[in-house]
Structures are given as C-alpha cells and as structure tokens.
PDB file of N, CA and C in Angstrom:
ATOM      1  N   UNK A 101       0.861  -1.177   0.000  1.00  0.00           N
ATOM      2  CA  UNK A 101       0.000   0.000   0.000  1.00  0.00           C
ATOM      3  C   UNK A 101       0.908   1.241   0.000  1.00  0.00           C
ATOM      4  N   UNK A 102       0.646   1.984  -0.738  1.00  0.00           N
ATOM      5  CA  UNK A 102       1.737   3.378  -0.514  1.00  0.00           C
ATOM      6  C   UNK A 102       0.798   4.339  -0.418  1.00  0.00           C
ATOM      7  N   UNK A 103       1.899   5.832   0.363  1.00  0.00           N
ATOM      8  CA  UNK A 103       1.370   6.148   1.741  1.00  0.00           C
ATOM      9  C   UNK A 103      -0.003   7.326   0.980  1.00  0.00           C
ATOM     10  N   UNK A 104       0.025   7.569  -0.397  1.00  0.00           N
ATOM     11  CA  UNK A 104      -1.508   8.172  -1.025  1.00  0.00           C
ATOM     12  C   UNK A 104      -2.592   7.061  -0.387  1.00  0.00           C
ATOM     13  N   UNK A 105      -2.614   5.616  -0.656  1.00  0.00           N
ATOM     14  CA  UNK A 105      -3.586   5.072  -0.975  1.00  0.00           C
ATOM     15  C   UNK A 105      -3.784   4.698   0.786  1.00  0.00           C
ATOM     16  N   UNK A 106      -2.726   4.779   2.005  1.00  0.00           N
ATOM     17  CA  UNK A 106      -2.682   4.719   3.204  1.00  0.00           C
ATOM     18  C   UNK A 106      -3.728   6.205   3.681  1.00  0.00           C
ATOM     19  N   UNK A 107      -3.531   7.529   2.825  1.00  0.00           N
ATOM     20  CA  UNK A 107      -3.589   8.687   3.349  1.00  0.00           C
ATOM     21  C   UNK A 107      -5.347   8.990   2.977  1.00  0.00           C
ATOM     22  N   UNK A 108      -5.860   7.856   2.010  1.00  0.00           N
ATOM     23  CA  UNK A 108      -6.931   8.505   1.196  1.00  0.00           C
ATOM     24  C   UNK A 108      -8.114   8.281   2.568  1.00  0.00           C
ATOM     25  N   UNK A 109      -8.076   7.725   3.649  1.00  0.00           N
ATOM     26  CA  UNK A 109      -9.588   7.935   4.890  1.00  0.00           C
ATOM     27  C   UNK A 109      -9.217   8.613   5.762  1.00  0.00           C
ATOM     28  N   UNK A 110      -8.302   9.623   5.495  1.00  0.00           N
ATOM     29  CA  UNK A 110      -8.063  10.931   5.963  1.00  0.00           C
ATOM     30  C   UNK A 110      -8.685  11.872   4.960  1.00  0.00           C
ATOM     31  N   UNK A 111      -8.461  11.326   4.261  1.00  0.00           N
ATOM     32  CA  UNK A 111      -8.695  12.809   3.112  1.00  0.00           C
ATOM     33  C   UNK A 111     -10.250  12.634   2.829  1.00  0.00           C
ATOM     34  N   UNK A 112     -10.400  11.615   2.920  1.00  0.00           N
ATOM     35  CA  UNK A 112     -12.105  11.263   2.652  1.00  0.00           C
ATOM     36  C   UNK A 112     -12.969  12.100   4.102  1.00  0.00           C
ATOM     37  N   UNK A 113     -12.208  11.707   5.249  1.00  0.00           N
ATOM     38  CA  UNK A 113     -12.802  12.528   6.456  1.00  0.00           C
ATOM     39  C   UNK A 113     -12.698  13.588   6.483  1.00  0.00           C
ATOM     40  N   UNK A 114     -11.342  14.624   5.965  1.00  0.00           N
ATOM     41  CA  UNK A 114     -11.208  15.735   5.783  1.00  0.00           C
ATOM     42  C   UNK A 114     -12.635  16.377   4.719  1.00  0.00           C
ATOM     43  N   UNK A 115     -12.442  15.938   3.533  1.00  0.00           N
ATOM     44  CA  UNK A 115     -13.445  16.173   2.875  1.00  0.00           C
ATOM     45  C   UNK A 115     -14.889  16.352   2.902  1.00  0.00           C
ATOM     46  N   UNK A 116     -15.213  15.237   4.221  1.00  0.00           N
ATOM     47  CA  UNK A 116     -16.518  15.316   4.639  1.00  0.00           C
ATOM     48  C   UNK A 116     -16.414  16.937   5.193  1.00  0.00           C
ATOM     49  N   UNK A 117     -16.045  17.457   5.788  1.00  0.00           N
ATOM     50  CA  UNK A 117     -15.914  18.711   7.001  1.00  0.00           C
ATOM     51  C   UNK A 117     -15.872  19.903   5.803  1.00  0.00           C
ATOM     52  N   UNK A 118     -15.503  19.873   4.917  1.00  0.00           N
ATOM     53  CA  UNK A 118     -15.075  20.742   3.841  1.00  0.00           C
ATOM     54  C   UNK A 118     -16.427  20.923   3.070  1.00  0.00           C
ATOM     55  N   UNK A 119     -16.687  19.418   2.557  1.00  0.00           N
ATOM     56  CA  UNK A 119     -17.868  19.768   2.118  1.00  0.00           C
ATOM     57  C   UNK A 119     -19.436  20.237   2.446  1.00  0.00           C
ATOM     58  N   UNK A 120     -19.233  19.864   4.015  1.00  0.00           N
ATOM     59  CA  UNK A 120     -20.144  19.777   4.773  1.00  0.00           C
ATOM     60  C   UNK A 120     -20.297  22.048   5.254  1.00  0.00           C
ATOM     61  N   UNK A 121     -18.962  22.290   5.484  1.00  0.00           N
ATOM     62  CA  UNK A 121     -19.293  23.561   5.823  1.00  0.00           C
ATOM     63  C   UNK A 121     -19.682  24.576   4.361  1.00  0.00           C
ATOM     64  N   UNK A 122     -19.202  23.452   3.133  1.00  0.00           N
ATOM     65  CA  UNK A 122     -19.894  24.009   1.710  1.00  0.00           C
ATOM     66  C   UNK A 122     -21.508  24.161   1.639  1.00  0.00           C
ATOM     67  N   UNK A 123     -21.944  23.621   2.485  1.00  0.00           N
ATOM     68  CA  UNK A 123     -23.158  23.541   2.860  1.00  0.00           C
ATOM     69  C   UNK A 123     -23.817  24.756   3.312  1.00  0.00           C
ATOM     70  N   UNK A 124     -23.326  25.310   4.281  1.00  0.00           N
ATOM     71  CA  UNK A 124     -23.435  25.867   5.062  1.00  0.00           C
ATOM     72  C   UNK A 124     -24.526  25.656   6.004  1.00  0.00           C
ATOM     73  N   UNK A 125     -24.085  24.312   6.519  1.00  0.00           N
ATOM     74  CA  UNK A 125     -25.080  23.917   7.726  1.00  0.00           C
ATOM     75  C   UNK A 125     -24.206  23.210   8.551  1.00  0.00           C
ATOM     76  N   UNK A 126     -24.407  24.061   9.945  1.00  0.00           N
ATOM     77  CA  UNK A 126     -23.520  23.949  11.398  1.00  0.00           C
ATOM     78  C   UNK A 126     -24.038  22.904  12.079  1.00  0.00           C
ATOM     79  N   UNK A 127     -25.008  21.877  11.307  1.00  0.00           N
ATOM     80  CA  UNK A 127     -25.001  20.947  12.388  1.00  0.00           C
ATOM     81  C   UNK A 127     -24.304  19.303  11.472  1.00  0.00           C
ATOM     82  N   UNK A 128     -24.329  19.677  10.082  1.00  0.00           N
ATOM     83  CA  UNK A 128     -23.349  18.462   9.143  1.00  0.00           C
ATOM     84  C   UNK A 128     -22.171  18.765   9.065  1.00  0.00           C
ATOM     85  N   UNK A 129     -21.714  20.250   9.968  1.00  0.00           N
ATOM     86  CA  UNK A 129     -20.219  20.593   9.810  1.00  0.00           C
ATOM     87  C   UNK A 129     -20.021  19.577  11.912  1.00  0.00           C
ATOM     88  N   UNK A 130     -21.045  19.994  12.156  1.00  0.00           N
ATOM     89  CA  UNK A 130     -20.705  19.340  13.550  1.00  0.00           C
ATOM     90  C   UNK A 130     -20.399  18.218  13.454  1.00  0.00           C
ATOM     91  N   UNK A 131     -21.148  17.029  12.925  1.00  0.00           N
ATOM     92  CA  UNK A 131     -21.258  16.152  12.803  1.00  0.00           C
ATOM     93  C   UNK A 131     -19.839  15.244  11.624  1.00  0.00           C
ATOM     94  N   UNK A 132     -19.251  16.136  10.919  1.00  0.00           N
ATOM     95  CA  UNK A 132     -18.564  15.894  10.081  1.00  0.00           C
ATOM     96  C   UNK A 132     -17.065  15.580  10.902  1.00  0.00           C
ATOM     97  N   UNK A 133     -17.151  17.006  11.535  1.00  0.00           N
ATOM     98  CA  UNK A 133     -16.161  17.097  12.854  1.00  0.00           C
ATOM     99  C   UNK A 133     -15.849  15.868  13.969  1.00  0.00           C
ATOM    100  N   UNK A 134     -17.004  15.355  14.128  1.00  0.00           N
ATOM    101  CA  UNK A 134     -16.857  14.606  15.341  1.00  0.00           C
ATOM    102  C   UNK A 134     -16.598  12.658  14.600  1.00  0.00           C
ATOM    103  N   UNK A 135     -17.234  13.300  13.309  1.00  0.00           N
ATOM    104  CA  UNK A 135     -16.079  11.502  12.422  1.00  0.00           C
ATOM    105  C   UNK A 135     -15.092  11.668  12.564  1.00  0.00           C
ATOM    106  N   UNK A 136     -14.385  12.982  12.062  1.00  0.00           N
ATOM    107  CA  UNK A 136     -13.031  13.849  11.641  1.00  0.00           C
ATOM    108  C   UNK A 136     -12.203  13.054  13.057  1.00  0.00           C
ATOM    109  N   UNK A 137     -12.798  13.486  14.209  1.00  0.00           N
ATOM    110  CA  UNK A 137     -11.813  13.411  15.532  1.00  0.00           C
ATOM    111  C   UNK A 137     -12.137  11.841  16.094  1.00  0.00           C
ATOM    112  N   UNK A 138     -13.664  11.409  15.848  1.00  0.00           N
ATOM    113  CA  UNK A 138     -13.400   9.822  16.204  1.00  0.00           C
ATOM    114  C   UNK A 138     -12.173   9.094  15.041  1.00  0.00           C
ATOM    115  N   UNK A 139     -12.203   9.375  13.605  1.00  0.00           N
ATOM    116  CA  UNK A 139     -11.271   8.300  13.091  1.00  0.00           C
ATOM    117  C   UNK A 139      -9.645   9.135  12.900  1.00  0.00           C
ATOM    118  N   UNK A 140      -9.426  10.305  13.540  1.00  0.00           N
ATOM    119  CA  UNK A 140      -7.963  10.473  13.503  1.00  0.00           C
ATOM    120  C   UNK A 140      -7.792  11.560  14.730  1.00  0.00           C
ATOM    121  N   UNK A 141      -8.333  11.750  15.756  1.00  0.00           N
ATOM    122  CA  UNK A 141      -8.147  12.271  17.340  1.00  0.00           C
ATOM    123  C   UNK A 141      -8.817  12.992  17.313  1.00  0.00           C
ATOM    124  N   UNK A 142      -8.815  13.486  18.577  1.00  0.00           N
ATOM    125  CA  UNK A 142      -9.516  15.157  19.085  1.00  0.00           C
ATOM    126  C   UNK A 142      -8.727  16.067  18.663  1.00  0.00           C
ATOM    127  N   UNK A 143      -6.817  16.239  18.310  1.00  0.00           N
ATOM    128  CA  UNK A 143      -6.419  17.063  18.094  1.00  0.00           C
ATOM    129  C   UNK A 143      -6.766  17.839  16.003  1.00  0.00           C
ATOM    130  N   UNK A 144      -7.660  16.966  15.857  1.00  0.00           N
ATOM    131  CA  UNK A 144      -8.157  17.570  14.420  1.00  0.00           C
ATOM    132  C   UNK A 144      -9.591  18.337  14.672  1.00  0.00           C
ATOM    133  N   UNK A 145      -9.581  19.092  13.924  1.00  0.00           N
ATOM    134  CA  UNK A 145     -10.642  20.265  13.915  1.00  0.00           C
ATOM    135  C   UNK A 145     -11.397  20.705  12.560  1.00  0.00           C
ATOM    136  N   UNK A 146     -12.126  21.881  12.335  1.00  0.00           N
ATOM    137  CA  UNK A 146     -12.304  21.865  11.331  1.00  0.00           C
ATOM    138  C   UNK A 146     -11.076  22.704  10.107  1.00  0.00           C
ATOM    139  N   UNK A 147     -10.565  23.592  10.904  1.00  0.00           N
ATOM    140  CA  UNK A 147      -9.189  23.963  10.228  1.00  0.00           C
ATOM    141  C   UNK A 147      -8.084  23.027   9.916  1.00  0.00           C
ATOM    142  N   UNK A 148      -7.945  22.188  10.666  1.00  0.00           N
ATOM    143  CA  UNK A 148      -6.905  21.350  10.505  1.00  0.00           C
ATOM    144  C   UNK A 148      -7.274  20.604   9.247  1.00  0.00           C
ATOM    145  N   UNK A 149      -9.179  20.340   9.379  1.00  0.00           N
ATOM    146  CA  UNK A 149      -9.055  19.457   7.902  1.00  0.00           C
ATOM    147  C   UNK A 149      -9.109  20.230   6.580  1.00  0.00           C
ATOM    148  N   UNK A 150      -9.423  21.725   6.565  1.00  0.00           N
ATOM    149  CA  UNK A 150      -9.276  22.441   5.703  1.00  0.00           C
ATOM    150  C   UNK A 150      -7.641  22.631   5.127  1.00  0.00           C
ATOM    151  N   UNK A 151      -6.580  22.968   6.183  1.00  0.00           N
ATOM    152  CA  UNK A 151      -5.364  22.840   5.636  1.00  0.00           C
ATOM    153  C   UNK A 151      -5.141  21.340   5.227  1.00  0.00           C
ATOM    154  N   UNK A 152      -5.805  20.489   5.643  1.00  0.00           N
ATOM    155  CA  UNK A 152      -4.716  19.162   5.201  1.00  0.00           C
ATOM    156  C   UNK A 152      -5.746  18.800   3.601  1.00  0.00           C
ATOM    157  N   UNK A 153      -6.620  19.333   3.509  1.00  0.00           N
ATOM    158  CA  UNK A 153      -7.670  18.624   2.397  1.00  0.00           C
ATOM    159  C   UNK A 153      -7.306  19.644   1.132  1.00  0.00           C
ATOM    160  N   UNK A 154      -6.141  20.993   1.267  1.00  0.00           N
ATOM    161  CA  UNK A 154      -5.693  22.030   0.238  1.00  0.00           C
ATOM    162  C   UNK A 154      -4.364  21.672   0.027  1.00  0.00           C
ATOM    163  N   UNK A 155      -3.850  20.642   0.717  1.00  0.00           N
ATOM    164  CA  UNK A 155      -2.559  20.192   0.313  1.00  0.00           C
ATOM    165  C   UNK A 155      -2.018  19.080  -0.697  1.00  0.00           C
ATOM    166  N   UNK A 156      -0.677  19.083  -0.770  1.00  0.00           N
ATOM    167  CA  UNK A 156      -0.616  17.818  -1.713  1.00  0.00           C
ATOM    168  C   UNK A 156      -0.888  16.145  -1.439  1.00  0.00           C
ATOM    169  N   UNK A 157      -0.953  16.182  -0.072  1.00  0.00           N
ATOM    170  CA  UNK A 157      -0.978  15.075   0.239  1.00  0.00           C
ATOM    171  C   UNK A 157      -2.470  14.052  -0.004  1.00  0.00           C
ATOM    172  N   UNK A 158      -3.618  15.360   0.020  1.00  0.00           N
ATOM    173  CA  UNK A 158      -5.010  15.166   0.038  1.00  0.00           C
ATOM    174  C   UNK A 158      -4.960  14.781  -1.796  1.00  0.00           C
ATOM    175  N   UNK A 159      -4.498  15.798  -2.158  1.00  0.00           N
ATOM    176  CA  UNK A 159      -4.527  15.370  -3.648  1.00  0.00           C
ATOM    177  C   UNK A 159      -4.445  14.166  -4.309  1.00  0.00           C
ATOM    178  N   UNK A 160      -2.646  14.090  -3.729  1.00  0.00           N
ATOM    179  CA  UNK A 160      -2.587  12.667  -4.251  1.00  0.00           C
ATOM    180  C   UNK A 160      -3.274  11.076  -3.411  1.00  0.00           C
ATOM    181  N   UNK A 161      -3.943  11.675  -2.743  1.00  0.00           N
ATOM    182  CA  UNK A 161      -4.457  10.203  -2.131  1.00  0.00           C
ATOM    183  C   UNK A 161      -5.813  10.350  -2.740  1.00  0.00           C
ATOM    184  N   UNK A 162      -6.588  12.084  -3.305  1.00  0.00           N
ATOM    185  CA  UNK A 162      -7.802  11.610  -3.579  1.00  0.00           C
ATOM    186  C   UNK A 162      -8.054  11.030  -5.278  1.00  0.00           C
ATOM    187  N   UNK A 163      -6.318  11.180  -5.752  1.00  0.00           N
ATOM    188  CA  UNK A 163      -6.282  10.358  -7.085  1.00  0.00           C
ATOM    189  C   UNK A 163      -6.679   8.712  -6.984  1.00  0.00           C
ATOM    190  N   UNK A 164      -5.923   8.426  -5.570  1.00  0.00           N
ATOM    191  CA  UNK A 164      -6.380   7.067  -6.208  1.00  0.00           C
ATOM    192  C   UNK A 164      -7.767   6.273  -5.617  1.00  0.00           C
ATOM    193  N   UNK A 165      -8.667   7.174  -4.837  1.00  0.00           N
ATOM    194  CA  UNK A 165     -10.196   6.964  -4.756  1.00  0.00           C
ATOM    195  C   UNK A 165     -10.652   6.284  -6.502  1.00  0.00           C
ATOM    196  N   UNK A 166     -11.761   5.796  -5.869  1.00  0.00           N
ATOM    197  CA  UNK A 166     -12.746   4.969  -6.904  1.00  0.00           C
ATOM    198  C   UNK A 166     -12.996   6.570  -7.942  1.00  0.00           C
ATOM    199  N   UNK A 167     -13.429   6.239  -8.973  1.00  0.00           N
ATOM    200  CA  UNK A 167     -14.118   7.104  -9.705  1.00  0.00           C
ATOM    201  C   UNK A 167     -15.105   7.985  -9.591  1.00  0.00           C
ATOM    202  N   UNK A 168     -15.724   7.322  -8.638  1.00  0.00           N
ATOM    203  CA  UNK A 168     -16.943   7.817  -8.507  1.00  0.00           C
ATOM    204  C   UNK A 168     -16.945   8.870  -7.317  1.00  0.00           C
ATOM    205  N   UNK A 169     -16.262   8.714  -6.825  1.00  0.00           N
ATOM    206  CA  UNK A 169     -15.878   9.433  -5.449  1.00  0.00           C
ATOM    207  C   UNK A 169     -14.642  10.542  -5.555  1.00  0.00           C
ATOM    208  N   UNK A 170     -13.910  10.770  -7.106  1.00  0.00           N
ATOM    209  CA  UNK A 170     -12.921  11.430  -7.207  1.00  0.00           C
ATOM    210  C   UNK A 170     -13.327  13.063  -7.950  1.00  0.00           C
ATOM    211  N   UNK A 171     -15.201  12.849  -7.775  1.00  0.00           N
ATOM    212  CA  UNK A 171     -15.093  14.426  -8.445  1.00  0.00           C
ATOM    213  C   UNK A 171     -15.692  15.287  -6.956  1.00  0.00           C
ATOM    214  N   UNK A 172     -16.536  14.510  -5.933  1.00  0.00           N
ATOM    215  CA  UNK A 172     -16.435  14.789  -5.014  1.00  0.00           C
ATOM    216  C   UNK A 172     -15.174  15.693  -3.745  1.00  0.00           C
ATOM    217  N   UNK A 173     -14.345  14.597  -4.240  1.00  0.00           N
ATOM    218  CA  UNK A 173     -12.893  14.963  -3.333  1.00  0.00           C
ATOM    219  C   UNK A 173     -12.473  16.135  -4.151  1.00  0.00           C
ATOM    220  N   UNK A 174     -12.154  16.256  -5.819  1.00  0.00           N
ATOM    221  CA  UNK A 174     -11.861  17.199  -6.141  1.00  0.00           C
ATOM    222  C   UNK A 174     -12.078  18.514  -5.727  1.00  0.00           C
ATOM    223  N   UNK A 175     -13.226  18.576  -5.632  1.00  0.00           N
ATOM    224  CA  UNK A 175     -14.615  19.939  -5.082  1.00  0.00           C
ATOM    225  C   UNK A 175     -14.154  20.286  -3.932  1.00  0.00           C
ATOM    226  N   UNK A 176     -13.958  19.145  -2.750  1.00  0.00           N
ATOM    227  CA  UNK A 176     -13.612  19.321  -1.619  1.00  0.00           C
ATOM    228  C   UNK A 176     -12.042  19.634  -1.779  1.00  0.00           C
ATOM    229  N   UNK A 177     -11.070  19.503  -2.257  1.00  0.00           N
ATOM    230  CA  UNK A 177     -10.030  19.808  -2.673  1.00  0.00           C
ATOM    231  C   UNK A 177      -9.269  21.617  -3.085  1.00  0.00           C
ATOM    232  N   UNK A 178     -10.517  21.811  -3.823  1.00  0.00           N
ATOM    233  CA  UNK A 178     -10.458  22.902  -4.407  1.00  0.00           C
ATOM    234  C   UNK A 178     -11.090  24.023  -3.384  1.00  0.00           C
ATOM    235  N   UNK A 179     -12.468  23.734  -2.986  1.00  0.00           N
ATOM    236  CA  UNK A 179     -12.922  24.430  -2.076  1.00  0.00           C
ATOM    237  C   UNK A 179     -11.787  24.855  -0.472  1.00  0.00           C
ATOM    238  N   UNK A 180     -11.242  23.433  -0.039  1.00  0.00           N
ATOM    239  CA  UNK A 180     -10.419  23.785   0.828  1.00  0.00           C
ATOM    240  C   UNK A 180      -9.089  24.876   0.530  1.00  0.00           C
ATOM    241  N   UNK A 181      -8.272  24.824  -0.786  1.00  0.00           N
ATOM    242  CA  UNK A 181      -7.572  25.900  -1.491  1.00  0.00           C
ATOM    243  C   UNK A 181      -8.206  27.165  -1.280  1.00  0.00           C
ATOM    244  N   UNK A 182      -9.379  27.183  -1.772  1.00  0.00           N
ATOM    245  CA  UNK A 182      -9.978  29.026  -1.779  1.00  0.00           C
ATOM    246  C   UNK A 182     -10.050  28.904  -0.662  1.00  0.00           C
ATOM    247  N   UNK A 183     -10.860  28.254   0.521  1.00  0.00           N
ATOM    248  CA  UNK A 183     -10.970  28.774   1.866  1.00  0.00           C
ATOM    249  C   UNK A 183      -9.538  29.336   2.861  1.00  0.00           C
ATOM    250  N   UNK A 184      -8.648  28.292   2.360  1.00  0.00           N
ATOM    251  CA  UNK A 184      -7.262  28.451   2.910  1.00  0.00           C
ATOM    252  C   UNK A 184      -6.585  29.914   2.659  1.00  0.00           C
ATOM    253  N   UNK A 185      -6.612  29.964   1.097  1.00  0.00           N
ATOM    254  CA  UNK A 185      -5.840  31.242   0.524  1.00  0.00           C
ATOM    255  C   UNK A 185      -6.887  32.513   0.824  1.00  0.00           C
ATOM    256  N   UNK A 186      -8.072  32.692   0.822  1.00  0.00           N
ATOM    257  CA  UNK A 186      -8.741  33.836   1.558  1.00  0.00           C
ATOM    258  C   UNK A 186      -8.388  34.062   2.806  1.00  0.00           C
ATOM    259  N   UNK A 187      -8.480  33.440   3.712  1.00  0.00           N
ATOM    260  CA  UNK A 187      -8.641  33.370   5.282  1.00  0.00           C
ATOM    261  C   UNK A 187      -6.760  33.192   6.030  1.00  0.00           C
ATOM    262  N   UNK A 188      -5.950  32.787   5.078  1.00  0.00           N
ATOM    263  CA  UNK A 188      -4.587  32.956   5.439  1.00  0.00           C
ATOM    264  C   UNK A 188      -4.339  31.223   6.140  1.00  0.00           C
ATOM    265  N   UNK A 189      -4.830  30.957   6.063  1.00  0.00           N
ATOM    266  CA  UNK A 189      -4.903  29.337   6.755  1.00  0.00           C
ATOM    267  C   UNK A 189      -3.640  28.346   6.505  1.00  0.00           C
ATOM    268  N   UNK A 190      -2.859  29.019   5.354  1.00  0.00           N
ATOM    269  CA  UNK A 190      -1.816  28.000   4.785  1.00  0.00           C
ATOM    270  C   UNK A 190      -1.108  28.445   3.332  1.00  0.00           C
ATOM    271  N   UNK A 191      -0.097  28.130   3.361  1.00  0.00           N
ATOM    272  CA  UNK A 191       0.535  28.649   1.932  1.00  0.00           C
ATOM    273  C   UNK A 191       0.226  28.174   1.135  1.00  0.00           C
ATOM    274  N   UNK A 192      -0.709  28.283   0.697  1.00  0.00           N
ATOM    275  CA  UNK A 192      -1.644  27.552  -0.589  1.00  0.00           C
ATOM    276  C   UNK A 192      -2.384  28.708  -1.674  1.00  0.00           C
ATOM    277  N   UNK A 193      -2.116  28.714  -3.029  1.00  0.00           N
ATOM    278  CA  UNK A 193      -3.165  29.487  -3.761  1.00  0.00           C
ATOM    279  C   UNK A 193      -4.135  28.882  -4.074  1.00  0.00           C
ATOM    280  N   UNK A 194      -5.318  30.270  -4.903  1.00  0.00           N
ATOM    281  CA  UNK A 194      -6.237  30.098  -4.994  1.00  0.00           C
ATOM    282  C   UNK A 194      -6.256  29.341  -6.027  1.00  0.00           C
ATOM    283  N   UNK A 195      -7.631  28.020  -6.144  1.00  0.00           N
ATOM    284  CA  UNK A 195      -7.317  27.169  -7.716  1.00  0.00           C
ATOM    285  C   UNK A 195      -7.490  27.875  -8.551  1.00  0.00           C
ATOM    286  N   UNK A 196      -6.822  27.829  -9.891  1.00  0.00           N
ATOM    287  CA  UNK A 196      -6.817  28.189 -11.282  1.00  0.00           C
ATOM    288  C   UNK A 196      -7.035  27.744 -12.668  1.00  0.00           C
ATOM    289  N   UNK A 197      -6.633  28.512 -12.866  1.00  0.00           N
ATOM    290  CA  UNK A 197      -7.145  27.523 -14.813  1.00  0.00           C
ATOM    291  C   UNK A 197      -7.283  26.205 -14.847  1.00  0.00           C
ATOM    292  N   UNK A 198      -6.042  25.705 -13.908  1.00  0.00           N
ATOM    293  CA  UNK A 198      -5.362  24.095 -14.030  1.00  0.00           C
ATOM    294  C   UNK A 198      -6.128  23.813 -13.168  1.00  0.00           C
ATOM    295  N   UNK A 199      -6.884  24.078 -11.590  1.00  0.00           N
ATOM    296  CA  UNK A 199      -7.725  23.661 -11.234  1.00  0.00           C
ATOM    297  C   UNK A 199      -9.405  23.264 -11.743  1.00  0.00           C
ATOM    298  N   UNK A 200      -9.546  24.447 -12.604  1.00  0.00           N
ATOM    299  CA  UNK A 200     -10.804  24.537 -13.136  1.00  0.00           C
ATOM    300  C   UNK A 200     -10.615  23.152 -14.230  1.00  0.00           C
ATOM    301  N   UNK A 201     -10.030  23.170 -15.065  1.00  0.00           N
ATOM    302  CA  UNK A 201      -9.550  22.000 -16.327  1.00  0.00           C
ATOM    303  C   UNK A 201      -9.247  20.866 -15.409  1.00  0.00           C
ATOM    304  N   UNK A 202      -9.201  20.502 -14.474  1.00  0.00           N
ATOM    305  CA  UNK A 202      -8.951  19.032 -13.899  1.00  0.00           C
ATOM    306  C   UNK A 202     -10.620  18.834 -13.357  1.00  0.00           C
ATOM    307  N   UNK A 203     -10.991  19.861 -13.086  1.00  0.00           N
ATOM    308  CA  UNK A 203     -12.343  19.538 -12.241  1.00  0.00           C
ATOM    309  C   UNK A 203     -13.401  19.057 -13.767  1.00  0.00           C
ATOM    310  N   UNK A 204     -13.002  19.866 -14.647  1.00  0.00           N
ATOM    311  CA  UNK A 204     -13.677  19.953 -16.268  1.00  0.00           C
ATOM    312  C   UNK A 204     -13.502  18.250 -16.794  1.00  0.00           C
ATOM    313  N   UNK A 205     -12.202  18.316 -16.665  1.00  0.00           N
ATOM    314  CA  UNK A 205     -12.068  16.914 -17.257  1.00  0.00           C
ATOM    315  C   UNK A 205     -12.697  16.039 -16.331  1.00  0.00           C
ATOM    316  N   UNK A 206     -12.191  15.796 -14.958  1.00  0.00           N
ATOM    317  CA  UNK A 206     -13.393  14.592 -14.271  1.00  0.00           C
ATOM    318  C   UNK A 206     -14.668  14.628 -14.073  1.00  0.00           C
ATOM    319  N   UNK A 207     -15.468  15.661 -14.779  1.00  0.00           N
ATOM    320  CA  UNK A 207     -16.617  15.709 -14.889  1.00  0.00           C
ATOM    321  C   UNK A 207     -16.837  15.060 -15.955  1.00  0.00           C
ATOM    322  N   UNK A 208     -16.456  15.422 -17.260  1.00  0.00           N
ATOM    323  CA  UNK A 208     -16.358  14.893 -18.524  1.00  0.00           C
ATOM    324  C   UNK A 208     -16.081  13.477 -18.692  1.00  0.00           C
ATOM    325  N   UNK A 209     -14.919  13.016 -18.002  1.00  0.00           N
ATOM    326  CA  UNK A 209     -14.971  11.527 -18.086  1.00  0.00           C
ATOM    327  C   UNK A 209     -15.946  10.803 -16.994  1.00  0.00           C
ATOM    328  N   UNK A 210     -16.808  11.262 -15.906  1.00  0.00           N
ATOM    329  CA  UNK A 210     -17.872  10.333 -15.381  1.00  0.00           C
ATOM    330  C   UNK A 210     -19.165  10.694 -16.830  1.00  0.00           C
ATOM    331  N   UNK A 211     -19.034  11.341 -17.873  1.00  0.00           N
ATOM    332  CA  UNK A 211     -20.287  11.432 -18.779  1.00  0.00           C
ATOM    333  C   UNK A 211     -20.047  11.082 -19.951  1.00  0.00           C
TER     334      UNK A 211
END
C-alpha cells in the first residue's frame, strides 16, 4: 500500500468537514467534525481538515479513490484551497485555470 492510498480515509474525512461547511449547515459541519476526531483524534478540527484537504498530500491520495468518489474529493479539494488562501490558513493558492480544467475533465470523463 503506498502512503496516497494509506492517506486517502483521511482525506475522505477531511473532505466530509469541507464539504459539509460548503453547505453551510452547522449541524453536518458538527457532525462531520466529530467523524473527523473519532477516526484520527480530538487534536483535528475543522481547520486542521481544511489545511490538510488544500494540500498535496489530500490530492494525491484523492487520485487514487474509486471514480466515482474522485469528483467529489476534487470539489472538496479545491474548495479547501480558496478557503485556505482567503482566510490565510496555509501557503496555498487560490485554484486556477489548471484547477478549473482538472475539475472539467473529471466531470467529462464520469459522462
């Protein structure tokens, strides 16, 4: 197993919290939170999964998710980037062209 395909039910939990505050409902961000800290501690939060779900590490583990689950993570991927680079959260920019064209293409190939 290498350490993307070790890293991807982190990034899947991260993602829940990401997508969940995409929502904007404080009780699926609560709830997202408290998977977040039952399957990797109390010392994770909802920032913590925002920086770790805008990094490379989230990336490459949410490459090797199933298909079906990789335009999801993307979203959550990307969303965690803008939240990060607005709010100062992490040395991360905002996604771009190359973000928009990766999200384009895995849309395109689930159709």
């Amino acid at each position: 197993m290498n350490n993307a395909t070790f890293d991807l039910p982190k990034t899947k939990l991260c993602a829940a919290v990401v997508l969940a505050w995409g929502y904007a409902d404080q009780s699926r961000v609560e709830n997202a939170t408290v998977e977040l800290q039952a399957g990797l501690g109390n010392g994770w939060s909802t920032t913590s999964a925002f920086q770790f779900m805008s990094g490379k590490t989230a990336k490459a583990a949410l490459d090797t998710a199933k298909a079906d689950e990789q335009i999801s993570l993307l979203v959550a991927h990307q969303l965690a980037k803008l939240v990060c680079s607005e709010f100062g959260l992490g040395a991360v920019n905002k996604p771009d062209h190359i973000d928009r064209a990766e999200i384009m293409a895995a849309v395109s190939a689930r159709h």
